[in-house]
Amino acid sequence: MENNIETERIEQTPEVTQTTRKEQKRKSIWFSSLTSGIVGSLLTCSVFVFGADYMDFNQTSQNDTQGAALIEGKNDSALLPVKKTSYSNDNSGIADMVEKASNSIVGVINYQQQQSSYSGGMFPNSSSSDSSSEVESGTGSGVMYKKVGNKAYIITNNHVIENASKVEVSLDDGVKTAAEVVGSDALTDLAVISIDASKAPDKISFGNSDAIRTGDSVIAIGNPLGLDLSRTVTQGIVSATGRSIDVTTSAGEWNLDVIQTDAAINPGNSGGALINAQGDVIGINSLKISEDGVEGLGFAIPSNDLLPIVEEIIKDGKVTRPYLGVSLGNVGELPQNYQQSINQAAAEGVMVTSVENGSPAAEGGLMQQDIITEINGTKITTTSELRKYLYKNGKVGQEMSFTVYRGDDNKTIKIKLGKS
């Protein structure tokens, strides 16, 4: 049964302007002048108590038995032992890991052609003219994957670079460099871009996403709300593994396998890294639940799922999948009066709404209004399940068995898969 949860791609154009930041700064200075005397008095009384509580919570204290102070009295002096406390930062290992990993996270800028027309109404002798220009359409994040020869390959989401006429990469020092789209795959929402290897940061290692467990600590690094907040780090846990989310892509409906996390993921984090405690990338951040009142439901594409796709894109510029040659619809979404006439054994199947002439499906004998219920003995209930099974288990040239209902007749049809 398909999941109807509304999801939101998390790529977004920055909306914070320079004018807005200057106005906020002027207001902040005025407010600080008004309240500094009051706040200063309060801090004098409360800083010791708050500081002690804060350090007890975040740090580990150790007694220094060698420390002592000489206290002078009126008539004599005494050597009184005084505890000298030192602190060690338990988070230093995480900070070191984040510092190293952040260099490998880049900003990705999508430019698109924008048509503009000019009317010379103010000038009688002028005429209207059309021109196009490339404007920034959105920004996202990317992860440095590897360098081969003079090229450096960066992984991002397909929806970050989709429809781009030009792509740029923003490096950790803020310098922007031109990027080339190597290829993309809309169904899995993955894309690969490349830049000059001499300008690229160090690559980051990828970990085994199958080894993660619910409750493991993870860190998300990306560019929420645009490049002004580049390489923002948020921390959370793996909320669940093995989730499947139904998504709508430019290539059709798809059931995407994802890692669920409560690490804060915001617009602009798309294509950024989800990192484990060892500093390895175990996912590419891609989705979040966008319903009102929902917090902490972000999703990342697992590293073990994405790496074979990325390698195929680098090799061929695209992902080649088995081809059937049909249009499909879920039986459960058909009009109620039509569903009543369908054999109950096929009530949760997938209907063939059209068959392409000369396609593998046509040659195998599949017909319009056939209802597919199984492929190679695996139950199929939705179009996304059919695509997922076909693309994950089928190969070009492979013969697969389709169990179909044609009216009340149950048939097994063998189809040799073609090439997309």
Coordinates of N, CA and C in Angstrom, one line a residue, residues 304-411:
N304 N 25.2 2.6 0.8 CA 25.3 1.4 0.1 C 24.4 1.3 -1.1
D305 N 23.3 2.1 -1.1 CA 22.3 2.2 -2.2 C 22.8 3.1 -3.3
L306 N 23.4 4.2 -2.9 CA 23.8 5.3 -3.8 C 25.1 5.1 -4.6
L307 N 26.1 4.4 -3.9 CA 27.4 4.3 -4.5 C 27.4 3.6 -5.9
P308 N 26.7 2.4 -6.0 CA 26.6 1.8 -7.3 C 26.0 2.6 -8.4
I309 N 25.0 3.4 -8.0 CA 24.3 4.3 -9.0 C 25.3 5.5 -9.4
V310 N 26.0 6.0 -8.4 CA 27.0 7.1 -8.7 C 28.1 6.6 -9.6
E311 N 28.6 5.4 -9.4 CA 29.6 4.8 -10.2 C 29.1 4.6 -11.7
E312 N 27.9 4.2 -11.8 CA 27.3 4.0 -13.2 C 27.1 5.4 -13.9
I313 N 26.7 6.4 -13.1 CA 26.6 7.7 -13.7 C 28.0 8.3 -14.1
I314 N 29.0 8.0 -13.3 CA 30.4 8.5 -13.7 C 30.8 7.8 -14.9
K315 N 30.5 6.5 -15.1 CA 30.9 5.7 -16.2 C 30.2 6.0 -17.5
D316 N 28.8 6.1 -17.4 CA 28.0 6.2 -18.6 C 27.2 7.5 -18.7
G317 N 27.2 8.3 -17.6 CA 26.5 9.6 -17.7 C 25.0 9.4 -17.3
K318 N 24.6 8.2 -17.1 CA 23.2 7.9 -16.8 C 23.1 6.5 -16.2
V319 N 21.8 6.2 -15.7 CA 21.6 4.8 -15.2 C 20.7 4.1 -16.2
T320 N 21.2 3.0 -16.7 CA 20.4 2.2 -17.6 C 19.6 1.1 -16.9
R321 N 18.3 1.1 -17.2 CA 17.4 0.2 -16.5 C 16.7 -0.7 -17.4
P322 N 16.2 -1.8 -16.9 CA 15.3 -2.7 -17.8 C 14.1 -2.0 -18.3
Y323 N 13.6 -2.3 -19.5 CA 12.5 -1.6 -20.1 C 11.4 -2.6 -20.4
L324 N 10.2 -2.3 -20.0 CA 9.0 -3.1 -20.2 C 8.1 -2.6 -21.3
G325 N 7.9 -1.3 -21.3 CA 7.1 -0.7 -22.4 C 5.6 -0.6 -22.2
V326 N 5.2 -0.3 -20.9 CA 3.8 -0.2 -20.6 C 3.6 1.1 -19.7
S327 N 2.3 1.5 -19.7 CA 1.9 2.5 -18.7 C 1.0 1.8 -17.7
L328 N 1.1 2.2 -16.5 CA 0.5 1.4 -15.4 C -0.4 2.3 -14.5
G329 N -1.3 1.7 -13.8 CA -2.1 2.4 -12.8 C -2.4 1.4 -11.6
N330 N -2.6 2.0 -10.4 CA -2.9 1.2 -9.3 C -4.4 0.8 -9.3
V331 N -4.7 -0.5 -9.1 CA -6.1 -0.9 -9.2 C -6.9 -0.2 -8.1
G332 N -6.3 0.0 -6.9 CA -7.0 0.7 -5.8 C -7.3 2.1 -6.0
E333 N -6.8 2.7 -7.1 CA -7.1 4.1 -7.4 C -8.1 4.2 -8.6
L334 N -8.6 3.1 -9.1 CA -9.6 3.1 -10.1 C -11.0 3.5 -9.6
P335 N -11.9 4.0 -10.4 CA -13.3 4.3 -9.9 C -13.9 3.1 -9.2
Q336 N -14.6 3.3 -8.2 CA -15.2 2.3 -7.3 C -16.1 1.3 -8.1
N337 N -16.9 1.8 -9.0 CA -17.7 0.9 -9.8 C -16.9 0.0 -10.7
Y338 N -15.7 0.4 -11.1 CA -14.9 -0.4 -11.9 C -14.2 -1.5 -11.1
Q339 N -13.8 -1.1 -9.9 CA -13.2 -2.1 -9.0 C -14.1 -3.2 -8.6
Q340 N -15.4 -3.0 -8.5 CA -16.3 -4.0 -8.2 C -16.4 -5.1 -9.2
S341 N -16.0 -4.8 -10.4 CA -16.1 -5.8 -11.5 C -14.8 -6.6 -11.6
I342 N -13.8 -6.3 -10.8 CA -12.5 -7.0 -10.9 C -12.5 -8.2 -10.0
N343 N -11.8 -9.2 -10.4 CA -11.7 -10.4 -9.6 C -11.0 -10.0 -8.3
Q344 N -11.5 -10.5 -7.2 CA -10.9 -10.1 -5.9 C -9.5 -10.5 -5.7
A345 N -9.0 -11.5 -6.4 CA -7.6 -11.9 -6.3 C -6.7 -10.9 -6.9
A346 N -7.3 -10.0 -7.8 CA -6.5 -9.0 -8.4 C -6.8 -7.6 -7.9
A347 N -7.5 -7.5 -6.8 CA -7.9 -6.2 -6.2 C -6.8 -5.3 -5.7
E348 N -5.6 -5.9 -5.5 CA -4.4 -5.1 -5.0 C -3.3 -5.1 -6.0
G349 N -3.6 -5.4 -7.3 CA -2.6 -5.4 -8.3 C -2.4 -4.1 -9.0
V350 N -1.7 -4.2 -10.2 CA -1.3 -3.0 -11.0 C -1.9 -3.3 -12.4
M351 N -2.7 -2.3 -12.9 CA -3.3 -2.5 -14.2 C -2.5 -1.9 -15.3
V352 N -2.4 -2.6 -16.4 CA -1.7 -2.1 -17.6 C -2.7 -1.2 -18.3
T353 N -2.4 0.1 -18.4 CA -3.3 1.0 -19.0 C -3.0 1.2 -20.5
S354 N -1.8 0.9 -20.9 CA -1.4 1.0 -22.4 C -0.2 0.1 -22.6
V355 N 0.0 -0.4 -23.8 CA 1.1 -1.2 -24.2 C 1.7 -0.6 -25.4
E356 N 3.0 -0.3 -25.4 CA 3.7 0.3 -26.5 C 3.9 -0.7 -27.6
N357 N 3.6 -0.3 -28.8 CA 3.8 -1.2 -30.0 C 5.3 -1.6 -30.1
G358 N 5.6 -2.9 -30.3 CA 6.9 -3.4 -30.5 C 7.7 -3.5 -29.2
S359 N 7.1 -3.2 -28.1 CA 7.9 -3.2 -26.8 C 8.0 -4.6 -26.3
P360 N 8.9 -4.9 -25.4 CA 9.0 -6.2 -24.8 C 7.7 -6.7 -24.2
A361 N 6.9 -5.8 -23.6 CA 5.6 -6.3 -23.1 C 4.7 -6.7 -24.2
A362 N 4.7 -6.0 -25.3 CA 3.8 -6.4 -26.5 C 4.2 -7.7 -27.1
E363 N 5.5 -7.9 -27.2 CA 6.1 -9.1 -27.8 C 5.8 -10.3 -26.8
G364 N 5.8 -10.0 -25.5 CA 5.5 -11.1 -24.6 C 4.0 -11.5 -24.4
G365 N 3.2 -10.6 -25.0 CA 1.7 -10.9 -25.0 C 1.0 -10.2 -23.9
L366 N 1.6 -9.2 -23.2 CA 0.8 -8.4 -22.2 C -0.1 -7.5 -22.9
M367 N -1.4 -7.3 -22.4 CA -2.4 -6.6 -23.1 C -3.0 -5.5 -22.1
Q368 N -3.6 -4.5 -22.8 CA -4.2 -3.4 -22.0 C -5.3 -4.0 -21.1
Q369 N -5.4 -3.5 -19.9 CA -6.4 -3.9 -18.9 C -6.0 -5.2 -18.2
D370 N -4.8 -5.8 -18.6 CA -4.3 -6.9 -17.8 C -3.9 -6.3 -16.4
I371 N -4.1 -7.2 -15.4 CA -3.7 -6.7 -14.0 C -2.6 -7.6 -13.5
I372 N -1.4 -7.0 -13.3 CA -0.2 -7.7 -12.8 C -0.3 -7.8 -11.3
T373 N -0.2 -9.1 -10.8 CA -0.2 -9.3 -9.3 C 1.1 -9.8 -8.8
E374 N 2.0 -10.4 -9.7 CA 3.2 -11.0 -9.2 C 4.3 -10.9 -10.3
I375 N 5.6 -10.7 -9.9 CA 6.7 -10.9 -10.8 C 7.7 -11.9 -10.2
N376 N 7.9 -12.9 -10.9 CA 8.8 -14.0 -10.4 C 8.4 -14.5 -9.0
G377 N 7.1 -14.5 -8.8 CA 6.6 -15.0 -7.5 C 6.5 -14.0 -6.4
T378 N 7.0 -12.8 -6.7 CA 6.9 -11.7 -5.7 C 5.6 -10.9 -5.9
K379 N 4.9 -10.7 -4.8 CA 3.6 -10.0 -4.9 C 3.8 -8.5 -5.2
I380 N 3.0 -8.0 -6.2 CA 3.1 -6.6 -6.6 C 1.8 -5.9 -6.3
T381 N 1.8 -4.8 -5.6 CA 0.5 -4.2 -5.3 C 0.4 -2.7 -5.8
T382 N 1.5 -2.1 -6.1 CA 1.5 -0.7 -6.6 C 2.5 -0.5 -7.7
T383 N 2.3 0.5 -8.5 CA 3.3 0.8 -9.6 C 4.7 1.0 -9.1
S384 N 4.8 1.7 -7.9 CA 6.2 1.9 -7.4 C 6.8 0.6 -7.0
E385 N 6.1 -0.3 -6.5 CA 6.6 -1.6 -6.1 C 7.1 -2.4 -7.4
L386 N 6.3 -2.2 -8.5 CA 6.7 -2.9 -9.7 C 8.0 -2.3 -10.3
R387 N 8.1 -1.0 -10.3 CA 9.3 -0.4 -10.8 C 10.5 -0.8 -10.0
K388 N 10.3 -0.7 -8.7 CA 11.4 -1.0 -7.8 C 11.9 -2.4 -7.9
Y389 N 11.0 -3.4 -8.0 CA 11.4 -4.8 -8.2 C 12.1 -5.0 -9.5
L390 N 11.5 -4.4 -10.6 CA 12.0 -4.5 -11.9 C 13.4 -4.0 -12.0
Y391 N 13.6 -2.8 -11.5 CA 14.9 -2.1 -11.6 C 16.0 -2.7 -10.7
K392 N 15.6 -3.2 -9.6 CA 16.6 -3.8 -8.6 C 16.9 -5.2 -9.0
N393 N 16.0 -6.0 -9.5 CA 16.2 -7.4 -9.7 C 16.3 -7.8 -11.2
G394 N 15.8 -7.0 -12.1 CA 15.8 -7.3 -13.5 C 17.0 -6.8 -14.2
K395 N 17.4 -7.4 -15.3 CA 18.6 -7.0 -16.1 C 18.1 -7.0 -17.6
V396 N 18.8 -6.2 -18.3 CA 18.5 -6.1 -19.8 C 18.7 -7.5 -20.4
G397 N 17.7 -8.0 -21.1 CA 17.9 -9.3 -21.7 C 17.4 -10.4 -20.9
Q398 N 17.1 -10.2 -19.6 CA 16.6 -11.2 -18.7 C 15.1 -11.5 -18.9
E399 N 14.7 -12.8 -18.8 CA 13.3 -13.2 -19.0 C 12.7 -13.3 -17.6
M400 N 11.5 -12.6 -17.4 CA 10.9 -12.6 -16.1 C 9.4 -13.1 -16.3
S401 N 8.9 -13.7 -15.2 CA 7.5 -14.3 -15.3 C 6.6 -13.3 -14.6
F402 N 5.5 -12.9 -15.3 CA 4.5 -12.0 -14.8 C 3.2 -12.7 -14.6
T403 N 2.7 -12.7 -13.4 CA 1.4 -13.3 -13.1 C 0.3 -12.2 -13.3
V404 N -0.6 -12.5 -14.2 CA -1.6 -11.4 -14.6 C -3.0 -12.0 -14.5
Y405 N -4.0 -11.1 -14.3 CA -5.4 -11.5 -14.4 C -6.0 -10.8 -15.6
R406 N -6.6 -11.6 -16.5 CA -7.2 -11.0 -17.7 C -8.7 -11.4 -17.5
G407 N -9.5 -10.4 -17.0 CA -10.8 -10.7 -16.5 C -10.7 -11.7 -15.3
D408 N -11.3 -12.8 -15.4 CA -11.2 -13.8 -14.3 C -10.1 -14.9 -14.6
D409 N -9.5 -14.8 -15.8 CA -8.5 -15.8 -16.1 C -7.1 -15.4 -15.5
N410 N -6.5 -16.3 -14.9 CA -5.1 -16.1 -14.3 C -4.1 -16.7 -15.3
K411 N -3.2 -15.9 -15.7 CA -2.2 -16.3 -16.7 C -0.8 -16.0 -16.2

